[in-house]
Coordinates of C-alpha atoms in Angstrom, one line a residue:
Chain A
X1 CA 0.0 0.0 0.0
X2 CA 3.0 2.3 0.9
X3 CA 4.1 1.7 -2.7
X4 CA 0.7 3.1 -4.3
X5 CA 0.7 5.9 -1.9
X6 CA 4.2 7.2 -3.1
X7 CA 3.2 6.5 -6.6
X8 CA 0.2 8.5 -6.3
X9 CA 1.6 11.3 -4.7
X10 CA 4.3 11.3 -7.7
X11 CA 1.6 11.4 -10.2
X12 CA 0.4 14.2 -8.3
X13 CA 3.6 15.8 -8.5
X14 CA 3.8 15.1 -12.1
X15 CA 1.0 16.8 -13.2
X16 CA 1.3 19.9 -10.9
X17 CA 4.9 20.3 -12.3
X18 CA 3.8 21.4 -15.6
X19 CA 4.2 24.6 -16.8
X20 CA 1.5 26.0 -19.0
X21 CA -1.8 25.3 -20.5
X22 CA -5.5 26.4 -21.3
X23 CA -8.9 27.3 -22.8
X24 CA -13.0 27.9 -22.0
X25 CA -13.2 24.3 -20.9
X26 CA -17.0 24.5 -19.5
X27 CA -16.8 20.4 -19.1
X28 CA -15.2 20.8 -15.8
X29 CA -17.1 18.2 -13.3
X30 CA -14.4 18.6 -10.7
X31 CA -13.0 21.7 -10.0
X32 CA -15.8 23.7 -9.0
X33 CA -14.7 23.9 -5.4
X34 CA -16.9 22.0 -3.6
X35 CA -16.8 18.5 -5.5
X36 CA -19.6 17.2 -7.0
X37 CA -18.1 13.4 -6.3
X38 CA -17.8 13.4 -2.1
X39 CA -20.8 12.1 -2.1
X40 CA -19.5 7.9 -1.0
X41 CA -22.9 6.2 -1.2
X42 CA -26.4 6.2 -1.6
X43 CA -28.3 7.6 -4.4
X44 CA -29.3 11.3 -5.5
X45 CA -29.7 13.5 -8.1
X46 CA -28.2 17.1 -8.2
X47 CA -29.0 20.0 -10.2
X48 CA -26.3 22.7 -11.0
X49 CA -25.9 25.9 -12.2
X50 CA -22.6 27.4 -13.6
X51 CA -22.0 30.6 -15.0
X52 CA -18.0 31.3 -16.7
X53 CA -16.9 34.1 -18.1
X54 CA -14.4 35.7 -20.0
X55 CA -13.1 39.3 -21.5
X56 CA -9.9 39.4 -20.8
X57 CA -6.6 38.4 -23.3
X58 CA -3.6 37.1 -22.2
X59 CA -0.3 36.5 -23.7
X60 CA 1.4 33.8 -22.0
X61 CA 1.3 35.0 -18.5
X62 CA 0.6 38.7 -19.4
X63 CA -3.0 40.3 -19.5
X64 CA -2.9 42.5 -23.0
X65 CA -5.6 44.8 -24.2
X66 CA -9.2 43.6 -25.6
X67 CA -10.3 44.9 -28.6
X68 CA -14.2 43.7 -27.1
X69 CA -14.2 40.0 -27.7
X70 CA -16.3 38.2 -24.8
X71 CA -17.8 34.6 -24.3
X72 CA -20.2 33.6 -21.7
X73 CA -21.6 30.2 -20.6
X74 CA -24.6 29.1 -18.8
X75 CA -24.6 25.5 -18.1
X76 CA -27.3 23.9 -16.2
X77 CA -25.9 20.1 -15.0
X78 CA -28.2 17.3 -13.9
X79 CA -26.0 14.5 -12.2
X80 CA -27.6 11.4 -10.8
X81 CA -25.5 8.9 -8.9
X82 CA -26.2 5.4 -7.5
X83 CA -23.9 3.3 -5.5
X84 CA -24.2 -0.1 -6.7
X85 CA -22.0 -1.1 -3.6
X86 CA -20.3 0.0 -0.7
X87 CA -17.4 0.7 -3.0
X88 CA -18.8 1.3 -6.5
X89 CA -21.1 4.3 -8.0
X90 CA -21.7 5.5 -11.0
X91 CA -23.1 8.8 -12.2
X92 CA -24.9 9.9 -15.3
X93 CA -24.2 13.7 -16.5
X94 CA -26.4 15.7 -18.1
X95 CA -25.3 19.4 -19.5
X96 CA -27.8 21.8 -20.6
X97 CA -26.1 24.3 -22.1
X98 CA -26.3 27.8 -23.3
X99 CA -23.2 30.0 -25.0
X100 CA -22.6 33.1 -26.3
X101 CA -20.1 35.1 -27.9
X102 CA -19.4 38.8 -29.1
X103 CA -16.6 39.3 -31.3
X104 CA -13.7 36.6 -31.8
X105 CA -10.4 37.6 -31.6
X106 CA -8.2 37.0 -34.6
X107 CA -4.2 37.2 -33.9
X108 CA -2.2 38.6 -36.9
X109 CA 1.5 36.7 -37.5
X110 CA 3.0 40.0 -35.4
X111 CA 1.3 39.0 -32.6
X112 CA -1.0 42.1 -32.6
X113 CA -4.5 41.2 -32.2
X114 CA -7.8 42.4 -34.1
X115 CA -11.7 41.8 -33.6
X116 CA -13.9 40.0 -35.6
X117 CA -17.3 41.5 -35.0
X118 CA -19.4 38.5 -35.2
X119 CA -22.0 37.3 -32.7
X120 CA -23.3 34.1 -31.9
X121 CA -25.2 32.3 -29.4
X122 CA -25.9 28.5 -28.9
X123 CA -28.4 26.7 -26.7
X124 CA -29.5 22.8 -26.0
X125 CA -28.2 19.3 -25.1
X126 CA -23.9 19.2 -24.0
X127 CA -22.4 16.3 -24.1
X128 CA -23.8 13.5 -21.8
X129 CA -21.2 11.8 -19.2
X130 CA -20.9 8.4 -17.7
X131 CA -18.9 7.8 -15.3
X132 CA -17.8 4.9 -12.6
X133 CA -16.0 5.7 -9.6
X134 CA -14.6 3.0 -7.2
X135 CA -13.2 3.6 -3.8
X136 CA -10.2 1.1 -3.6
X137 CA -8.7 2.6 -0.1
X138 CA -10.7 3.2 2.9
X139 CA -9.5 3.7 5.9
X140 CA -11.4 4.9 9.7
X141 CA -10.7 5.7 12.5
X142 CA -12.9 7.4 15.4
X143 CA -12.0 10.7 14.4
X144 CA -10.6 10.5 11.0
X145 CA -12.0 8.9 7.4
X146 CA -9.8 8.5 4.4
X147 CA -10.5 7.1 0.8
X148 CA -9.5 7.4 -2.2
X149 CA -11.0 6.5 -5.5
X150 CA -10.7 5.9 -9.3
X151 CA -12.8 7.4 -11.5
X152 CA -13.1 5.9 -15.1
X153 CA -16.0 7.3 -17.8
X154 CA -16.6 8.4 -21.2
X155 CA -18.0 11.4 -22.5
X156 CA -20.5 11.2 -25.3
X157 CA -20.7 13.5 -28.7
X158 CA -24.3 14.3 -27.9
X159 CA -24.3 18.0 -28.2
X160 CA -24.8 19.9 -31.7
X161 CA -21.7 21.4 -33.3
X162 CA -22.7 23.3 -36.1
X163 CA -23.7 26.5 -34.7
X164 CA -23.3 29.3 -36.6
X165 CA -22.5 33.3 -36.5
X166 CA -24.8 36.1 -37.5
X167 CA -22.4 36.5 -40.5
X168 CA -23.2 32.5 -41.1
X169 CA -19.7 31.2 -40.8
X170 CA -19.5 28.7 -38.0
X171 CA -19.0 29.1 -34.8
X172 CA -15.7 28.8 -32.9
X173 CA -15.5 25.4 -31.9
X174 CA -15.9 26.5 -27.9
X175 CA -19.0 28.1 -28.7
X176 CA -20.4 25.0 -30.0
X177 CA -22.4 22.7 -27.2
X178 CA -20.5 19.8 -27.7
X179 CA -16.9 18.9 -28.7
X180 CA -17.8 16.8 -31.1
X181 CA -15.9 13.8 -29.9
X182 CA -16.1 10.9 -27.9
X183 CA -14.3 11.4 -25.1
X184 CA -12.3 9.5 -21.8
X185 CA -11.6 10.3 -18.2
X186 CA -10.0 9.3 -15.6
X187 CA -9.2 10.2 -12.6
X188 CA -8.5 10.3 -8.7
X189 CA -9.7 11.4 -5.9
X190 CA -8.7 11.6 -2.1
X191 CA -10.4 12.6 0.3
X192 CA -9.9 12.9 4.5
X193 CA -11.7 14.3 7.1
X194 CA -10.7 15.1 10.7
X195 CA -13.9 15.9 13.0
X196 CA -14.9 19.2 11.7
X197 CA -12.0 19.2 8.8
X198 CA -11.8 17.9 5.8
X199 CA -9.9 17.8 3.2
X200 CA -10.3 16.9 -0.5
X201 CA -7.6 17.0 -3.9
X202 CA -9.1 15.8 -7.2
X203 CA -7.5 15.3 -10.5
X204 CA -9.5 14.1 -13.3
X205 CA -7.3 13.7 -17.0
X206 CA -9.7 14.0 -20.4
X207 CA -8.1 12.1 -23.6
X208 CA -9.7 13.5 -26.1
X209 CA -10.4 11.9 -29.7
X210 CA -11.3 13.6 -32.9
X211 CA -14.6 15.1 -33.7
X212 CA -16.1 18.1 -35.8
X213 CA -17.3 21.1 -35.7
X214 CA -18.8 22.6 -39.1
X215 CA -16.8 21.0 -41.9
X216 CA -13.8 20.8 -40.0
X217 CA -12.3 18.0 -38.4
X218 CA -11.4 19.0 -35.0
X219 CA -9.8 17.8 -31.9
X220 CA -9.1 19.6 -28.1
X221 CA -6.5 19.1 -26.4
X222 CA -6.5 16.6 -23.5
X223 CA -6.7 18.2 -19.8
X224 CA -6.3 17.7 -16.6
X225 CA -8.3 19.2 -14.0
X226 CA -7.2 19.4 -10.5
X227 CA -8.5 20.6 -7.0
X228 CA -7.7 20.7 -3.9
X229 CA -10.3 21.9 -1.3
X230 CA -10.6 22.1 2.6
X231 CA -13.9 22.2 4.4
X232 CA -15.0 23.3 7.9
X233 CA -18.1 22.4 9.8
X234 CA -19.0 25.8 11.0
X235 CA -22.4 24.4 12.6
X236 CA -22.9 22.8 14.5
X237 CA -20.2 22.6 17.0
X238 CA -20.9 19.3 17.7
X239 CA -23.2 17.0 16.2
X240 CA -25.2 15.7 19.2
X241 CA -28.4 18.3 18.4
X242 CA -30.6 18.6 15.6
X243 CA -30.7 20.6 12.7
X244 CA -28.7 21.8 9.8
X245 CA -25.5 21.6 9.2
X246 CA -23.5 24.7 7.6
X247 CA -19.5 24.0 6.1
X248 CA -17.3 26.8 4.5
X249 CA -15.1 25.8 2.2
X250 CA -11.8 27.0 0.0
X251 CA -10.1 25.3 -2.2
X252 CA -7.1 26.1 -5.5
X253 CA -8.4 24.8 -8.5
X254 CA -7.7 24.3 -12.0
X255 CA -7.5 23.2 -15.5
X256 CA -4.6 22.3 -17.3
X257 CA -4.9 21.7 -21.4
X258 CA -2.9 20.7 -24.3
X259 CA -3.2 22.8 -27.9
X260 CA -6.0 21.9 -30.1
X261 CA -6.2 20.9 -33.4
X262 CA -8.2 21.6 -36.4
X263 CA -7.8 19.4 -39.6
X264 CA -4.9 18.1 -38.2
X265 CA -3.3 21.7 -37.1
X266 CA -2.1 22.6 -34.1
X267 CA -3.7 26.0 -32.9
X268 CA -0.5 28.1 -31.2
X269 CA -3.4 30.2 -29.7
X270 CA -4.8 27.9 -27.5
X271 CA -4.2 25.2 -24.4
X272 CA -2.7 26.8 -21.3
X273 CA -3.5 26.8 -17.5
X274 CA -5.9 28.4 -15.4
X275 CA -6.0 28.3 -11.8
X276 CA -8.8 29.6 -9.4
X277 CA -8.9 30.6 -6.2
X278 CA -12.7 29.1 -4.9
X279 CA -14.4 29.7 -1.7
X280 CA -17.5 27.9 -1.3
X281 CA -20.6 27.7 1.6
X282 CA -22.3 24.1 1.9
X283 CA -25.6 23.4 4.1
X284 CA -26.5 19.9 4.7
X285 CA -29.9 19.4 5.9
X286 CA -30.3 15.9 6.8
X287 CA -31.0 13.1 5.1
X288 CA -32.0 14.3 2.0
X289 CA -31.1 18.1 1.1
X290 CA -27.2 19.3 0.3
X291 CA -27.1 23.3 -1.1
X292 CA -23.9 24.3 -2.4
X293 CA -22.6 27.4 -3.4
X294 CA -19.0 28.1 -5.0
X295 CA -17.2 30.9 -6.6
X296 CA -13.8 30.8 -8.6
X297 CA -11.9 33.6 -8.9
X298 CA -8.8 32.7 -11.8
X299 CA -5.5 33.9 -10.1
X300 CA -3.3 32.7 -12.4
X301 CA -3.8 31.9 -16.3
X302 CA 0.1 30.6 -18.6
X303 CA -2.0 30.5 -21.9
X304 CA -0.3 29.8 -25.2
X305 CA -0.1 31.7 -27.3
X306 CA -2.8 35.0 -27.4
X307 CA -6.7 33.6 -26.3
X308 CA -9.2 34.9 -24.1
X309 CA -9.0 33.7 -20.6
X310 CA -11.6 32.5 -17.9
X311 CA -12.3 35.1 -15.5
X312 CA -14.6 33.5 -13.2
X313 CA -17.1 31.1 -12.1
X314 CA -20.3 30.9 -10.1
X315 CA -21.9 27.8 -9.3
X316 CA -25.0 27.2 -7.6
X317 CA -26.0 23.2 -6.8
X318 CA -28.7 21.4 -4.7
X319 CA -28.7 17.9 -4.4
X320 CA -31.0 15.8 -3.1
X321 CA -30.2 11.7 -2.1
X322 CA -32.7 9.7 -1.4
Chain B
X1 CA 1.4 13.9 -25.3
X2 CA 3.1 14.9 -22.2
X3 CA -1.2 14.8 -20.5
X4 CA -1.8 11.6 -22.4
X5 CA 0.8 9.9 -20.8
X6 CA 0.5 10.9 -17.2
X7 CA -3.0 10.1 -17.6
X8 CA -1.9 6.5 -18.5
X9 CA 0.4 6.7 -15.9
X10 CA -2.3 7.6 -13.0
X11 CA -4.3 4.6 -14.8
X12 CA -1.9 2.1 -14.1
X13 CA -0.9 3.5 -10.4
X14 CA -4.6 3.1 -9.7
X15 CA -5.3 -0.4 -11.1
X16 CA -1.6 -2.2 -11.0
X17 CA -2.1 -2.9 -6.6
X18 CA -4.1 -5.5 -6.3
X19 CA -5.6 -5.9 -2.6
X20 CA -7.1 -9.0 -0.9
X21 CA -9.4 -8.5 1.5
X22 CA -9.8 -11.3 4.3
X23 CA -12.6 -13.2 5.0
X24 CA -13.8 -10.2 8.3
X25 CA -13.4 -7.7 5.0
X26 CA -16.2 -9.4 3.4
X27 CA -18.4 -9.9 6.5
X28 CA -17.9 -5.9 7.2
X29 CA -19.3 -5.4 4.0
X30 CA -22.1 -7.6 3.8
X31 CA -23.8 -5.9 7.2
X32 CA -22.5 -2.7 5.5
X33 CA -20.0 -2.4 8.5
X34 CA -16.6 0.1 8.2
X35 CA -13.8 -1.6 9.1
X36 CA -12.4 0.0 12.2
X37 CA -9.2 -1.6 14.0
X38 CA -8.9 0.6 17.5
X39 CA -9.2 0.3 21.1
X40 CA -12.1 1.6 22.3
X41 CA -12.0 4.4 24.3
X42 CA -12.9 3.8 28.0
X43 CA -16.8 4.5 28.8
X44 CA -19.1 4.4 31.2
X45 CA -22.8 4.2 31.5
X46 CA -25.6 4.5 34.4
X47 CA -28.3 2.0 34.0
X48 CA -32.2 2.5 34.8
X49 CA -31.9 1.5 38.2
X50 CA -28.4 3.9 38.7
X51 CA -26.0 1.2 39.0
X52 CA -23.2 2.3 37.1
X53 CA -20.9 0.1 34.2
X54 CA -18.6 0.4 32.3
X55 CA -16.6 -1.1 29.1
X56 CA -14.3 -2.7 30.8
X57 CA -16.6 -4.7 33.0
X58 CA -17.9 -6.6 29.4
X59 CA -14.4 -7.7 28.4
X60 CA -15.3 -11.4 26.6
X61 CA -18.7 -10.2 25.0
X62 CA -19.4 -8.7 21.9
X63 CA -20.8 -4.9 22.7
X64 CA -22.8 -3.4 20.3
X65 CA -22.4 0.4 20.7
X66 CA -25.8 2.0 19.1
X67 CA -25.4 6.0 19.7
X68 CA -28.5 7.2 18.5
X69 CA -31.1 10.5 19.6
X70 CA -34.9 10.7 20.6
X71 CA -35.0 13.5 18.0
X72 CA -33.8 11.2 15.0
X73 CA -36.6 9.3 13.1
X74 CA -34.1 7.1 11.6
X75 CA -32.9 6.2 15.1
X76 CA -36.2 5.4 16.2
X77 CA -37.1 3.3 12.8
X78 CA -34.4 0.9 14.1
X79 CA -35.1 -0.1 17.6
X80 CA -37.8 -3.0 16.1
X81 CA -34.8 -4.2 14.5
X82 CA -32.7 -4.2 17.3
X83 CA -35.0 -5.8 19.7
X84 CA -34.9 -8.7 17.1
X85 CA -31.0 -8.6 17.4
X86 CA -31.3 -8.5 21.2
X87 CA -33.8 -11.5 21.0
X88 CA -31.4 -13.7 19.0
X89 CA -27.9 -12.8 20.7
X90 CA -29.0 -12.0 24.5
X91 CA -27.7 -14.9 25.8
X92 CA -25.3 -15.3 23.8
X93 CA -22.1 -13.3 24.9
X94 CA -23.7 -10.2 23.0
X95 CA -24.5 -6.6 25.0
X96 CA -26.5 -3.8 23.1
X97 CA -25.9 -0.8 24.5
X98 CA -27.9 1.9 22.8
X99 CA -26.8 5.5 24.1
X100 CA -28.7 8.2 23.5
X101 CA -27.3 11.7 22.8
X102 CA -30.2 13.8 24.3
X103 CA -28.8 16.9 26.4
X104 CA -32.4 17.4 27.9
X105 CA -34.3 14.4 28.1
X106 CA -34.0 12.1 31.6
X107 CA -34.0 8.6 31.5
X108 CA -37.5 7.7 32.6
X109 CA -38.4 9.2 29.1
X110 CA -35.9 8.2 27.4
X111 CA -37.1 4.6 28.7
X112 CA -40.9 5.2 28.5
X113 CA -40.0 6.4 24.7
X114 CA -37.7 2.9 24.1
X115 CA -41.1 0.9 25.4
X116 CA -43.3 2.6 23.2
X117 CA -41.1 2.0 19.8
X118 CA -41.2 -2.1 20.9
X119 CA -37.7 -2.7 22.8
X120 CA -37.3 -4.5 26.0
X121 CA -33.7 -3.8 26.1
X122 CA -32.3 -1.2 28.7
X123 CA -31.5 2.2 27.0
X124 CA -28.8 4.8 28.1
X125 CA -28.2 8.1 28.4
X126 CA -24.8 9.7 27.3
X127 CA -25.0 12.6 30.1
X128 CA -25.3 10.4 33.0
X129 CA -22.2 9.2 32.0
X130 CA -18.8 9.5 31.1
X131 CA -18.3 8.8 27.1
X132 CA -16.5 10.5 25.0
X133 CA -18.0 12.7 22.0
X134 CA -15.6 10.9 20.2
X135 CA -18.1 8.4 19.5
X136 CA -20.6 10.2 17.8
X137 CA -17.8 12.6 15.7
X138 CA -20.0 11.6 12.1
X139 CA -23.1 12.4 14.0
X140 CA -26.4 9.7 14.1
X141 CA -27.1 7.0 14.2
X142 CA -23.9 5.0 14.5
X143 CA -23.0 1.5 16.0
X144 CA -20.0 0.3 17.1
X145 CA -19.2 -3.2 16.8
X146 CA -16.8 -3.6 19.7
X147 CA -15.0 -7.0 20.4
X148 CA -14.1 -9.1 23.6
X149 CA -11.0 -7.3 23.9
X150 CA -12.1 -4.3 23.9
X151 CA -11.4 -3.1 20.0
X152 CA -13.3 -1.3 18.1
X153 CA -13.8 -4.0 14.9
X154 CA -16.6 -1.8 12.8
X155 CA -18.6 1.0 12.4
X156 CA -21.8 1.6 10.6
X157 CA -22.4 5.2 9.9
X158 CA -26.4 5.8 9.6
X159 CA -29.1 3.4 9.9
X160 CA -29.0 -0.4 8.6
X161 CA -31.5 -3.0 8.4
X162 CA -30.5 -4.4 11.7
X163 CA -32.3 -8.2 11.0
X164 CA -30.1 -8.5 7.4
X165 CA -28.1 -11.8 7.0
X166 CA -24.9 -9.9 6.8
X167 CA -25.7 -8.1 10.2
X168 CA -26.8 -11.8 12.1
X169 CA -23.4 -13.3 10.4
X170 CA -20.8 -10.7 11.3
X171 CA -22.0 -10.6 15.2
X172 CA -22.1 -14.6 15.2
X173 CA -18.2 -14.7 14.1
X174 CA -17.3 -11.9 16.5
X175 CA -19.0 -14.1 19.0
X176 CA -17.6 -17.6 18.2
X177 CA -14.2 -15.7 17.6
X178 CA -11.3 -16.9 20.1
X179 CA -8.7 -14.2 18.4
X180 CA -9.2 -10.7 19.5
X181 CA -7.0 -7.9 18.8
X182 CA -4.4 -7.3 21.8
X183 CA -5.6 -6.3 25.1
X184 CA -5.6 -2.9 26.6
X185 CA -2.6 -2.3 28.9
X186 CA -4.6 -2.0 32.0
X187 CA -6.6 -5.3 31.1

């Protein structure tokens, strides 16, 4: 066990060494603060509501001027989840999904940047997920719980990607609801909790496979998400009373993505990283209801190239397990 | 290619260790037990009639620790089942202790309410007696399966169906079991 432990930890490493990467990934099931997946057993549905955002352009590291290009996404996500065992769940995810853009940005060869003035908005289906996730290390003790879990799925090309412009050219490929591709993920997740603390770090990878968008033949990069979060029981103190129970939360989160490619070139003007700062409020009220709310504020974005950037995110979820 | 291939690589750290669980692994789970492996912490109790006990006085039975509240209705959906456990294991090495977590209630109600949900086993308040919060960190209901030595063997977090097969097997082979886990120090 010692062996997997240090092997773990040096994936960890691995991944968080990286410099660089990313773009409006709003397929992000982990990093949203709070996670979606620390729910261990039962079954529930959960309803969410994310809104991302972005008007600023970086080079690289740098924020440089916008000429007035800006992207916004709504995305409404119905998960369910059953545990089949003690050890074994599996969720369905459903994104409803609504995107719109003002302006793209088109980067001349010197690196100076101009403004399409097209507009476009999108609305329907995403892309449906399915994923399994199975808890191979538990560990309690009176005061402390540990697990950690894999997490293997495959994302579906169910949402439209031939959206089109007011001028009638398509859209940019992010502004489409789907990717276009079938997808894969995997990924891990730890989680441990002292009494009132606990602690969660999430990565979750996406290898990506080609799909299409318009007439093109298109394929994102593959990502990694990570997130590490830490939660406190604020109420109540202890739990030998009735009633609610209210958590704060704050955790660095983050997407990490390779270049894209369309007909088989690679975009210099896009993949990157993003990381978020997220604070978060949860209130369990037992058995059935959790309401979460989470905001991410990006603190740090290494994008290649010249792209717009992700700004922030809101998300508002209530779950309710049965 | 660098993502793709520390993707792989979290794939095969994930997959490559094979455990084996024992055969107590596969009891816990049946009854839908967490396997727990520590000494319980010391505890003591005052019964109906104010005599006082304690852990220690049950070393070589099986306890079942049942913390549980008057004001949870999943608590209270359990005691039929419970009073089916204490029917099939009372005289055999096995001592329910359920342990309620009420700050206000005495223990005439809390034994007037036991009555009226069908149990003829004794019930217990936490403030009359010395046990440690410890016990009920994940909140309730929560049993503790403690063995004859005094080790905490499993835990169930929330409420089970107390007359399962997999709940009737685990407390049979914790009773028929010679091995315990070692002995307290002062024991």
């Amino acid at each position: 066990m010692k062996k997997n432990f240090l092997s773990f930890f040096l994936v960890i490493g691995l991944f968080l060494s990286y410099a660089g990467s990313v773009f409006a990934c709003d397929f992000c099931l982990l990093s949203q603060g709070i996670s979606p997946l620390e729910t261990l057993n039962g079954a529930g549905v959960r309803v969410n509501e994310r809104y991302t955002s972005l008007d600023k352009v970086y080079n690289g590291t740098h924020k440089i001027s916008n000429p007035g290009a800006k992207e916004e996404f709504w995305t409404t996500e119905l998960t369910g989840f059953y545990a089949v065992t003690e050890d074994l769940m599996v969720l369905g995810v459903v994104p409803l999904k609504k995107t719109r853009m003002k302006g793209e940005l088109m980067v001349n060869p010197d690196g100076t940047v101009d403004l399409d003035p097209m507009k476009g908005r999108e609305s329907g289906l995403g892309d449906v997920a399915l994923i399994g996730r199975y808890s191979f290390f538990k560990k309690h003790t009176l005061d402390t719980t540990t697990t950690i879990a894999g997490l293997l799925g495959v994302k579906f090309a169910t949402g439209k990607t031939d959206g089109k412009a007011d001028n009638g050219e398509y859209l940019d490929s992010h502004i489409q609801l789907g990717t276009g591709s079938t997808d894969y993920i995997i990924g891990v997740s730890l989680s441990h909790s002292v009494q009132k603390i606990s602690l969660s770090a999430n990565l979750l990878g996406t290898l990506t496979t080609e799909g299409e968008f318009g007439n093109k033949k298109h394929r994102f990069g593959n990502a990694v998400n990570y997130d590490v979060t830490a939660k406190y029981r604020v109420y109540p103190a202890d739990l030998g009373s009735r009633g609610p129970q209210f958590f704060i939360a704050l955790g660095v989160n983050g997407e990490l993505r390779e270049r894209e490619k369309t007909d088989g070139v690679k975009d210099p003007n896009s993949g990157g990283n993003t990381t978020y700062l997220s604070p978060g409020i949860q209130a369990v009220v037992a058995p059935h209801w959790v309401f979460e709310l989470s905001y991410q504020q990006a603190i740090y974005h290494n994008l290649y190239g010249i792209q717009l950037g992700e700004n922030h995110k809101a998300t508002g979820g209530v779950t309710y397990l049965f | 290619m660098k993502i793709a291939a520390s993707i792989i690589a979290i794939a095969l750290t994930l997959f490559s260790g094979s455990l084996s669980w024992g055969l107590e692994k596969r009891l816990l789970d049946a009854a839908g037990v967490q396997e727990l492996n520590e000494e319980a912490p010391e505890f003591a109790l005052v019964t109906e009639a104010g005599k006082r006990i304690s852990l220690k006085d049950m070393r070589g039975k099986v306890v079942l620790l049942h913390i549980w509240a008057t004001w949870c209705t999943p608590c209270k959906e359990e005691f039929p089942l419970f009073e089916k456990v204490y029917r099939s294991f009372k005289d055999k090495a096995l001592v329910l202790l359920p342990v309620a977590i009420d700050k206000r209630a005495t223990h005439e109600e809390l034994a007037s309410q036991a009555k009226k949900l069908g149990a003829n086993f004794p019930v217990y308040l936490a403030s009359e007696g010395s046990i440690t919060e410890r016990y009920w960190t994940w909140g309730v209901p929560v049993t503790y399966f403690i063995d004859k030595g005094g080790w905490i063997r499993g835990r169930a977090i929330g409420p089970r169906d107390w007359s399962s097969d997999g709940v009737y097997a685990l407390i049979k082979t914790m009773i028929e079991e010679n091995k315990t886990l070692p002995h307290r120090g002062g024991g």
